[in-house]
XYZ file of C-alpha atoms in Angstrom:
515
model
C 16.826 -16.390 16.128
C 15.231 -12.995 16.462
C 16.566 -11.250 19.824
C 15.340 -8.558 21.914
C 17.843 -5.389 20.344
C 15.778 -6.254 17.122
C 12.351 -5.790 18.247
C 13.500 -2.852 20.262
C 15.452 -1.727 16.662
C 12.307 -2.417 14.804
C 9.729 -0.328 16.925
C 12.227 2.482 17.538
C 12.943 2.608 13.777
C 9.695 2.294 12.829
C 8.082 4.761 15.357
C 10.898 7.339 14.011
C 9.918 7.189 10.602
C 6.132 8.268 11.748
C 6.799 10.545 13.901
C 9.268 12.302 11.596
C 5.559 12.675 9.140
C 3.394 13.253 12.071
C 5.642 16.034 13.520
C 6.358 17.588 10.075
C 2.610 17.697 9.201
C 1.625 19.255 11.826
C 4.403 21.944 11.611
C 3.494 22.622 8.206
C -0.166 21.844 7.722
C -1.566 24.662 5.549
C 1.564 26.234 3.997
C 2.940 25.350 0.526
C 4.742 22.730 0.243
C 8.318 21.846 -1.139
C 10.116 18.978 -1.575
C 12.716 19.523 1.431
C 9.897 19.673 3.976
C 9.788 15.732 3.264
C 13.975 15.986 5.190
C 12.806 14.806 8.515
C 11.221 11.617 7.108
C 14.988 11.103 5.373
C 16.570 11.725 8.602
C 14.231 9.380 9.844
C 15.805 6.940 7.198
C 19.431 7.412 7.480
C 19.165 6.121 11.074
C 17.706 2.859 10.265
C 20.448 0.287 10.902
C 20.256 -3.295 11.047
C 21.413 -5.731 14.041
C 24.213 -8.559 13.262
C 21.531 -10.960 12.131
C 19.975 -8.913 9.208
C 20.916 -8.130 5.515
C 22.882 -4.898 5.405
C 22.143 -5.538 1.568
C 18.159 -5.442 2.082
C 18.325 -2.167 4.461
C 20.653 -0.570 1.951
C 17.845 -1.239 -0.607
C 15.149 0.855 1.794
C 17.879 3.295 2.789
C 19.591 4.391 -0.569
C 16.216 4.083 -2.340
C 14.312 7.078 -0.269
C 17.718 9.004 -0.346
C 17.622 8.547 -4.452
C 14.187 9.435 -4.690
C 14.596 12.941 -2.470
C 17.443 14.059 -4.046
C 16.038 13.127 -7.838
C 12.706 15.200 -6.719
C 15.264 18.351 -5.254
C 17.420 18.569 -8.791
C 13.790 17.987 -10.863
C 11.327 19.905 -9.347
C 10.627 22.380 -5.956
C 7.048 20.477 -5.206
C 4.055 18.471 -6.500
C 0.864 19.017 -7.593
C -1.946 16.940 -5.649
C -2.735 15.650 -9.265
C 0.811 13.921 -9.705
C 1.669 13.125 -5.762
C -0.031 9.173 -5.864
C 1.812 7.883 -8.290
C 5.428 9.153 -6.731
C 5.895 5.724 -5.457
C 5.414 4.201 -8.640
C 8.635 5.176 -10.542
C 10.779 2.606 -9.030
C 10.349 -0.519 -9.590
C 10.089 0.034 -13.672
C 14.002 1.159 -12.765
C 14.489 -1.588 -10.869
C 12.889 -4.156 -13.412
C 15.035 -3.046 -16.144
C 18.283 -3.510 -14.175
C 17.329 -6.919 -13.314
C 16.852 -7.576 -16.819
C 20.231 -6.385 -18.145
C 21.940 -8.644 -15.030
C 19.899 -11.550 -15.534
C 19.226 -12.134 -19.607
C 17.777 -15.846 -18.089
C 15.087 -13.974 -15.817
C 14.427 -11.332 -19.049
C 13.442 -14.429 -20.921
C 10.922 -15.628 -18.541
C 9.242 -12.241 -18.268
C 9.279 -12.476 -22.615
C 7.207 -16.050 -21.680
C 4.836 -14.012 -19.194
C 4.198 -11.435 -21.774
C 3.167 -13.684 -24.602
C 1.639 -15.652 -21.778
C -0.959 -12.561 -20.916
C -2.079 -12.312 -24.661
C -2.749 -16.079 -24.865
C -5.103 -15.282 -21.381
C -7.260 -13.843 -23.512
C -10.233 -15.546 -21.702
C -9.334 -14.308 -18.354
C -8.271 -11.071 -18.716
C -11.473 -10.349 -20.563
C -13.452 -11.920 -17.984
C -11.767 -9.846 -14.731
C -11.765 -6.774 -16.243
C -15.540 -7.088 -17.215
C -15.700 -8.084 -13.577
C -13.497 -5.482 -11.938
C -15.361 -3.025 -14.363
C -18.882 -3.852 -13.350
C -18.322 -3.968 -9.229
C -18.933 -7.606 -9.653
C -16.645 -8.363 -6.552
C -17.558 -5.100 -4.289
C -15.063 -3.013 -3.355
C -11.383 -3.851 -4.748
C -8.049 -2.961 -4.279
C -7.097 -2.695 -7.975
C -3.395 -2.774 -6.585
C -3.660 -5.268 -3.454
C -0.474 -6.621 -1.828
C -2.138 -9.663 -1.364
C -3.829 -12.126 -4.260
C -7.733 -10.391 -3.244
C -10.689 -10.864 -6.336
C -10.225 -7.715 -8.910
C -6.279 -7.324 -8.229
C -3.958 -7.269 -10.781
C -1.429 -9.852 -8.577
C -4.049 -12.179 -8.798
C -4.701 -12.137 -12.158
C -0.952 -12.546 -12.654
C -0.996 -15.273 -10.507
C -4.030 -17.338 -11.702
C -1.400 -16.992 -15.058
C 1.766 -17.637 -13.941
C 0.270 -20.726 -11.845
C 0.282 -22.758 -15.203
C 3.846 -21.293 -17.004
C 6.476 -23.440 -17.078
C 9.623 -20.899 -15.845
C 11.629 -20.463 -12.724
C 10.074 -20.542 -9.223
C 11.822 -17.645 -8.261
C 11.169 -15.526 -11.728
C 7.393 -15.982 -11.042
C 7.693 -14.951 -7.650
C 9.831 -11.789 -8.617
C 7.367 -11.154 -11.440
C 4.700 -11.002 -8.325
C 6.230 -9.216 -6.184
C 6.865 -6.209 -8.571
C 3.327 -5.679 -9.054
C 2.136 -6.323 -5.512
C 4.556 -4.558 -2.683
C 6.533 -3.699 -6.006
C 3.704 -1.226 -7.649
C 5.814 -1.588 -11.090
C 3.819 1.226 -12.461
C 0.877 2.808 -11.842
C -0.967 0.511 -13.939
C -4.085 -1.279 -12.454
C -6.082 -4.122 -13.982
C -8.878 -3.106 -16.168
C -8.272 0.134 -16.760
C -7.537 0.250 -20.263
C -10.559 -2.026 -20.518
C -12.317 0.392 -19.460
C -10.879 3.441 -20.947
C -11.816 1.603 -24.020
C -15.873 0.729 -23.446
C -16.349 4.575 -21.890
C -15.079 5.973 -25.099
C -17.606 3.974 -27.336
C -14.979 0.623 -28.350
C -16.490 -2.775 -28.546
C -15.521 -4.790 -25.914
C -12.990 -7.054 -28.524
C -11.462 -3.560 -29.050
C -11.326 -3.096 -25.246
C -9.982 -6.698 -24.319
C -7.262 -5.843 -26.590
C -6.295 -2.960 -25.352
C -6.029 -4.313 -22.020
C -3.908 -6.926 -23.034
C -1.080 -4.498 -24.683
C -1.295 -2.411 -21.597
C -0.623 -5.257 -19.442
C 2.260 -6.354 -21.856
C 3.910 -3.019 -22.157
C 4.578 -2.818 -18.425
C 6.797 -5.576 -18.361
C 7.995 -4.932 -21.738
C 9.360 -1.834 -21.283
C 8.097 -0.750 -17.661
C 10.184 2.636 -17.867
C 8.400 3.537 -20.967
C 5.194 1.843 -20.080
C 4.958 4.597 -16.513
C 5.959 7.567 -18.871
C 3.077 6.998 -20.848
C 0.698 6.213 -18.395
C 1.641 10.075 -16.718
C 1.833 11.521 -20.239
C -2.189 10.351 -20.071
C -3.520 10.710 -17.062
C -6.113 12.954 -16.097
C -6.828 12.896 -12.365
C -9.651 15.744 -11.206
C -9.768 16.899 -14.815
C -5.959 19.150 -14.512
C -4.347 17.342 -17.552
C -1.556 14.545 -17.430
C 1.331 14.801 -15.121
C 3.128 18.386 -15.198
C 5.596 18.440 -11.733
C 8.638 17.242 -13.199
C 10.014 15.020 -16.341
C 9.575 11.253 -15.235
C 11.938 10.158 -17.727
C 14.783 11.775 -16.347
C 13.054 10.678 -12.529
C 13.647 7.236 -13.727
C 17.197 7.359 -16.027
C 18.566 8.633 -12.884
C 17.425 6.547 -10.519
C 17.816 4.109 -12.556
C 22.011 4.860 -12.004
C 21.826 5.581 -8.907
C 20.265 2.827 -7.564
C 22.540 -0.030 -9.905
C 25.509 -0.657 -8.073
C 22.840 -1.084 -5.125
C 20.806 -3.825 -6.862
C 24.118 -5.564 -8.252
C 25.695 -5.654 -4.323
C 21.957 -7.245 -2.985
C 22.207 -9.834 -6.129
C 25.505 -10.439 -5.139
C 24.299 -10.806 -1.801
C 21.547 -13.449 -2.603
C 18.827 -11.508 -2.173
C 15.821 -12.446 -3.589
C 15.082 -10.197 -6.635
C 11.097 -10.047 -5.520
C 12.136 -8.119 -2.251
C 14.888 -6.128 -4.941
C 11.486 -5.533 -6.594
C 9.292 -4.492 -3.704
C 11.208 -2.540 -0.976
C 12.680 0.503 -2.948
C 9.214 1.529 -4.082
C 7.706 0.846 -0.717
C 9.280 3.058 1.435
C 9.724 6.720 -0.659
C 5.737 7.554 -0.695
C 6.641 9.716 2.428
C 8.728 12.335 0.134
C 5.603 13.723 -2.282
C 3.022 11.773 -0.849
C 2.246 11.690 2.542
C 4.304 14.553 3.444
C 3.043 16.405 -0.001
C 0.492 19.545 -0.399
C -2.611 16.997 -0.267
C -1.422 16.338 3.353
C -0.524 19.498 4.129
C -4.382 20.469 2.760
C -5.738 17.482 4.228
C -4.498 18.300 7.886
C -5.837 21.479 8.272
C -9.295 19.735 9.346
C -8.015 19.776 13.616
C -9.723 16.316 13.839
C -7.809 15.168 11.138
C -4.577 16.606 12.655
C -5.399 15.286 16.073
C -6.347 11.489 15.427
C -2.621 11.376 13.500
C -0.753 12.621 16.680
C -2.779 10.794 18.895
C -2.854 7.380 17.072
C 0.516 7.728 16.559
C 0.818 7.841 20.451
C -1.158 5.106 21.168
C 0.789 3.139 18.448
C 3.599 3.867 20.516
C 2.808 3.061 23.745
C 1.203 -0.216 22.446
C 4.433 -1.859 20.989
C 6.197 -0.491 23.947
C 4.092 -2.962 25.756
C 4.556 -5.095 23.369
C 8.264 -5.322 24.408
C 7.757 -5.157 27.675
C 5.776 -8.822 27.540
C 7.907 -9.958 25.092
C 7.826 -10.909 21.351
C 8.240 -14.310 19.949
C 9.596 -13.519 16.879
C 9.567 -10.747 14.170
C 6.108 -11.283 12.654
C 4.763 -10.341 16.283
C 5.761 -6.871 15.903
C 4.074 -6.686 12.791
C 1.012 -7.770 14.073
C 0.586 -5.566 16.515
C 1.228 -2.611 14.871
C -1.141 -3.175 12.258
C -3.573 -4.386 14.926
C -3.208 -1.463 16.966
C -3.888 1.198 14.276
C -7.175 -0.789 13.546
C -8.155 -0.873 16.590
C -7.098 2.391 17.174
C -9.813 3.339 14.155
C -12.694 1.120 15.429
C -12.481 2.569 18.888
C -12.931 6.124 17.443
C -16.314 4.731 15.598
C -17.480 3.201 19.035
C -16.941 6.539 20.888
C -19.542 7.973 18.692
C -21.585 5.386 18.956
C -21.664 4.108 15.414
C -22.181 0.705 14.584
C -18.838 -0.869 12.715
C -20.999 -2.703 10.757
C -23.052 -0.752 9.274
C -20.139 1.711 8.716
C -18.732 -0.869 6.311
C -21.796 -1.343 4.888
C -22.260 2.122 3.992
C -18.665 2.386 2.153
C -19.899 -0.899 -0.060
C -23.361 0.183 -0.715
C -21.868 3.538 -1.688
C -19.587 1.313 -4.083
C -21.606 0.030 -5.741
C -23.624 3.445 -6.306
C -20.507 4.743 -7.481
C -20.145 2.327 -10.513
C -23.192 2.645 -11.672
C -22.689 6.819 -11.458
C -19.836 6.572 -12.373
C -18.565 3.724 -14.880
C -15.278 5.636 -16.365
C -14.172 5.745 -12.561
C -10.884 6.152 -11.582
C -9.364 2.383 -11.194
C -8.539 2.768 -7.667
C -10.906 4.863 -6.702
C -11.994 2.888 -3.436
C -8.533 1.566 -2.856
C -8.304 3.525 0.232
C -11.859 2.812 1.271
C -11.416 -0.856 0.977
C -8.211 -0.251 2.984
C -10.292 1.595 5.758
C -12.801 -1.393 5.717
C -10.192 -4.168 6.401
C -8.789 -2.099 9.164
C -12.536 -1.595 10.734
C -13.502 -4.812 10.798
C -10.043 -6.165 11.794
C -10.426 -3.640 14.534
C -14.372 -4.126 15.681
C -12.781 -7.854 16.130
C -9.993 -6.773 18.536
C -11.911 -5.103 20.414
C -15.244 -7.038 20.934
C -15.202 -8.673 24.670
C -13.746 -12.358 25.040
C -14.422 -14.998 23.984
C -15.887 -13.386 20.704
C -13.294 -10.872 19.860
C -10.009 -9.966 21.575
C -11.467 -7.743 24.409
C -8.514 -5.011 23.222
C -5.876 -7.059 23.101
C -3.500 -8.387 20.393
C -1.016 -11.766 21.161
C -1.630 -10.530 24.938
C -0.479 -6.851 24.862
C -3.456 -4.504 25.705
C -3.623 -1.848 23.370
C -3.161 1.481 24.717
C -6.378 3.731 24.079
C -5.842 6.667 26.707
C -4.158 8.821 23.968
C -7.257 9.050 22.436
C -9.107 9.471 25.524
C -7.016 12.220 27.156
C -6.683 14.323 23.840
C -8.020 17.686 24.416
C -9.462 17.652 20.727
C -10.499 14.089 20.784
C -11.734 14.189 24.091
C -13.667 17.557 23.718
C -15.050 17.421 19.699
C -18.170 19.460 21.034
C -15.772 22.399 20.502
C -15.838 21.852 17.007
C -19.010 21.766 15.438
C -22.844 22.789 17.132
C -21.590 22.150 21.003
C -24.949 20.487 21.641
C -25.238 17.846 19.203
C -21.784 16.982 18.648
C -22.310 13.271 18.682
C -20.774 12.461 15.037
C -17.577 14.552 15.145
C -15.192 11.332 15.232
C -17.105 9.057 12.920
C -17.338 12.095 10.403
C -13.368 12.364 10.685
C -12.754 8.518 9.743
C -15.052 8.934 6.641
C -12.811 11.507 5.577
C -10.051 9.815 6.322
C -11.244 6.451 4.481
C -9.986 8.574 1.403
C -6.322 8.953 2.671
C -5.668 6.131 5.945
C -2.488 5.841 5.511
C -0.676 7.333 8.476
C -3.169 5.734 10.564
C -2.724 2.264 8.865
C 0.558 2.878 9.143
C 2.240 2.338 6.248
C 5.731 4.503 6.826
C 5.448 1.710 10.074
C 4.521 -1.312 7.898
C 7.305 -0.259 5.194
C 10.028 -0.035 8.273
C 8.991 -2.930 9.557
C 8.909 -5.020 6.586
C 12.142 -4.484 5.725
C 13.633 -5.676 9.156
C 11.445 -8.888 8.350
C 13.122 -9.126 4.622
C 16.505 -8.522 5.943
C 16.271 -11.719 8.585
C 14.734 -13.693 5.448
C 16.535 -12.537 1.909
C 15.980 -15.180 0.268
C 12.344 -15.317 0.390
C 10.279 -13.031 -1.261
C 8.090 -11.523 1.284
C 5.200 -10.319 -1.290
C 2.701 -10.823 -2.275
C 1.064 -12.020 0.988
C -0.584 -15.498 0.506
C -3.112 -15.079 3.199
C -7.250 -15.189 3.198
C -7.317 -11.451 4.979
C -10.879 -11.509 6.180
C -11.276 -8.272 4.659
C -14.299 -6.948 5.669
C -16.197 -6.268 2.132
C -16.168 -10.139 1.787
C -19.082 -10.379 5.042
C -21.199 -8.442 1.932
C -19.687 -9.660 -1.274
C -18.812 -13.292 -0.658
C -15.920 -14.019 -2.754
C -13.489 -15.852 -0.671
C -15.301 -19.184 -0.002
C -15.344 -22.272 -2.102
C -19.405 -21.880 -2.367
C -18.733 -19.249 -5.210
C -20.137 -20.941 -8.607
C -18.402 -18.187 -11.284
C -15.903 -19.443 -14.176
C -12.399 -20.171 -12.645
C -13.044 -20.011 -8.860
C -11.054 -22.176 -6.823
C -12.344 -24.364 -4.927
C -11.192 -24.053 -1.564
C -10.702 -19.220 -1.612
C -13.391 -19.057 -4.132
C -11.587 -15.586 -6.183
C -8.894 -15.199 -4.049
C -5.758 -16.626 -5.110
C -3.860 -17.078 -1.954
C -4.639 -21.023 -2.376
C -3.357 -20.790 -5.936
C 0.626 -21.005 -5.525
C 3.171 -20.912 -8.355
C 5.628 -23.998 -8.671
C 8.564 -24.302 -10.545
């Protein structure tokens, strides 16, 4: 049974980690920056320890992971470019995969089944990519943790729902390309690589196929080609240091630490997911996009002060008491949404149509802009859930959760008392400075994720793995309301397209995987 020294653990741990981002950020915002300005967020790390209860195996997973992936970057490279900093997160789990093959030949074999598996899919892969290509389902996330319409998990899932191998190989298989990210593949994009450069669409369906083949084929080679091709803002493929020797050594490194969690009884779907989910913090969000990014003061001041209010709200949260792990959880990724709404309210702009505008815009977007980037709105549709989660929370009772999640009141008078917050009139025309906030959280719809908060999520998610090792804890089988779906209904039964389900409609949360 969970006990009070773990949820104090938890939100100390986790509140270091963003703090150690926050801090740095602002420190640094505006100079160049190099890979040891991400050391505070490793410090962070190295102090994460788990209680008597928990996997030492699982932490040493999150723990020796980030400390690989730092000290890889430092011997391969001083920084990275904007253009390569997204995808440092997606250079694990190919490692990972490829160890778990060599100690398991049985769960290599199933993975052979999946791949010839996704070629005789032919049907379905052709029919979400068209989807996923033409905006039928809104805004996706391309790379959702959880089984949402257009995400590669649940195309993988819909699949490995009807192959006959191991419980626990499927679920590993979907874990690696949900919390996993095994490369930075996303469905449809060779699909539509293909039709924007004049193929047929037989030509395209194909090409999909061998794409989503070769990253479980060969997932180390599979990410080296992906960077050797991309082309993100038009500056060429990947230039900031030599993935393949990124992933050889990491790769060794991170062995012995995979065998010991085996050993342990881990499941491999958490070996899978938590050493890629927890190093985006070296390169990424501490990275020279951040360090650009937080120059707008806005910007800088709804990190420090959400981060605050964050705080103080799973502070409460201890002081009432949690009743078990998932708790904390819930209320930190309640808080930062509500956290988000409120600054929307202050400026007096509807929630609503807020997320309407980001799906309208979508939509506009695909038709502009076919040969997209696959993820484009990832972050968007990120921002959206969190909105509408949050206009929820804090709608009065008994419609919404006048401010309060499971009881704890979240803490909003670090926003309030902020001198930048509380004064934006100092930042733009003093007299009509009525859209200040709002303007901030559509900029920050592009890049949420300190405000979402993942370095909080990834912390805390591993405490929950290492009280539960045995089960994988991704992808998340859950219906997550998600905002886009109140103006793209995809999630009901009452859906009439070719393979919805009967009860979620596109999502495949209802669709589990049996032995």
């Amino acid at each position: 049974m969970a006990s009070q020294k773990l949820f104090e653990n938890m939100v100390r741990q986790a509140m270091a980690a963003v703090w150690a981002d926050v801090k740095n950020i602002k420190q640094r915002r505006g100079t160049q920056f190099k890979i040891t300005d991400a050391q505070p967020y490793v410090d962070a790390v190295n102090q994460m320890v788990p209680t008597e209860e928990q996997s030492k195996e699982v932490f040493d997973l999150h723990i020796q992971s980030v400390n690989a992936h730092y000290e890889i970057l430092k011997s391969l490279t001083e920084t990275v470019r904007p253009e390569d900093d997204p995808f440092v997160e997606h250079y694990q789990t190919p490692a990972i995969l490829e160890i778990l093959y060599e100690e398991d030949p049985a769960f290599r074999q199933s993975v052979e089944r999946f791949i010839q598996a996704i070629a005789e899919e032919e049907a379905l892969i052709g029919r979400e990519s068209v989807r996923r290509y033409g905006g039928v389902y809104g805004p996706v996330a391309g790379v959702d943790f959880a089984l949402s319409p257009g995400s590669t998990a649940n195309v993988f899932n819909a699949i490995l729902s009807k192959l006959d191998i191991p419980k626990v190989h499927k679920e590993t298989i979907l874990a690696s390309k949900s919390f996993g990210m095994n490369t930075s593949y996303c469905l449809g994009e060779a699909f539509q690589g293909a039709i924007e450069s004049g193929k047929t669409l037989g030509e395209a369906i194909k090409a999909e196929i061998e794409m989503l083949q070769l990253i479980y084929d060969q997932p180390i080679a599979a990410q080296n080609k992906l960077m050797a091709s991309h082309n993100l803002g038009g500056h060429g493929p990947h230039s900031s240091f030599d993935t393949n020797a990124y992933m050889q050594q990491y790769k060794q490194r991170m062995r012995p630490v995979v065998q010991a969690a085996l050993a342990a009884g881990v499941h491999p779907g958490n070996i899978c997911a938590i050493p890629a989910y927890c190093v985006g913090d070296v390169a990424h969000h501490n990275s020279q996009s951040m360090f650009n990014f937080a120059q707008d003061p806005i910007v800088m001041a709804m990190l420090e002060a959400h981060t605050q209010a964050l705080e103080n709200t799973l502070n409460r949260g201890l002081e009432k008491g949690f009743n078990n792990e998932y708790g904390v959880l819930s209320l930190a990724t309640g808080t930062g949404a509500a956290l988000l709404a409120y600054e929307l309210l202050r400026d007096a702009m509807p929630i609503p149509s807020f997320v309407q505008l980001l799906v309208d815009r979508y939509h506009n977007l695909v038709a502009m802009n076919p040969g997209r980037g696959a993820v484009a709105e990832l972050h968007n549709v990120d921002m959206i859930m969190s909105l509408h989660r949050g206009w929820r929370i804090l709608k009065p009772k008994p419609m919404g959760g006048g401010g309060e999640i499971g009881g704890v009141p979240v803490d909003f008078r670090p926003l309030d008392e902020h001198e930048i917050l509380a004064n934006p009139h100092r930042w733009t025309y003093p007299g009509c400075a009525i859209t200040q906030r709002a303007a901030a959280i559509m900029k920050l719809s592009d890049f949420p994720c300190l405000l979402t908060s993942e370095p909080v999520t990834a912390t805390l998610l591993t405490h929950v793995a290492a009280l539960h090792k045995e089960t994988a804890i991704a992808p998340l089988r859950i219906d997550k309301d998600w905002g886009v779906t109140d103006y793209r209904i995809t999630n009901m039964g009452l859906v009439r397209g070719f393979g919805a389900n009967p009860r979620s409609g596109y999502d495949g949360y209802a669709v589990p995987v049996h032995s």
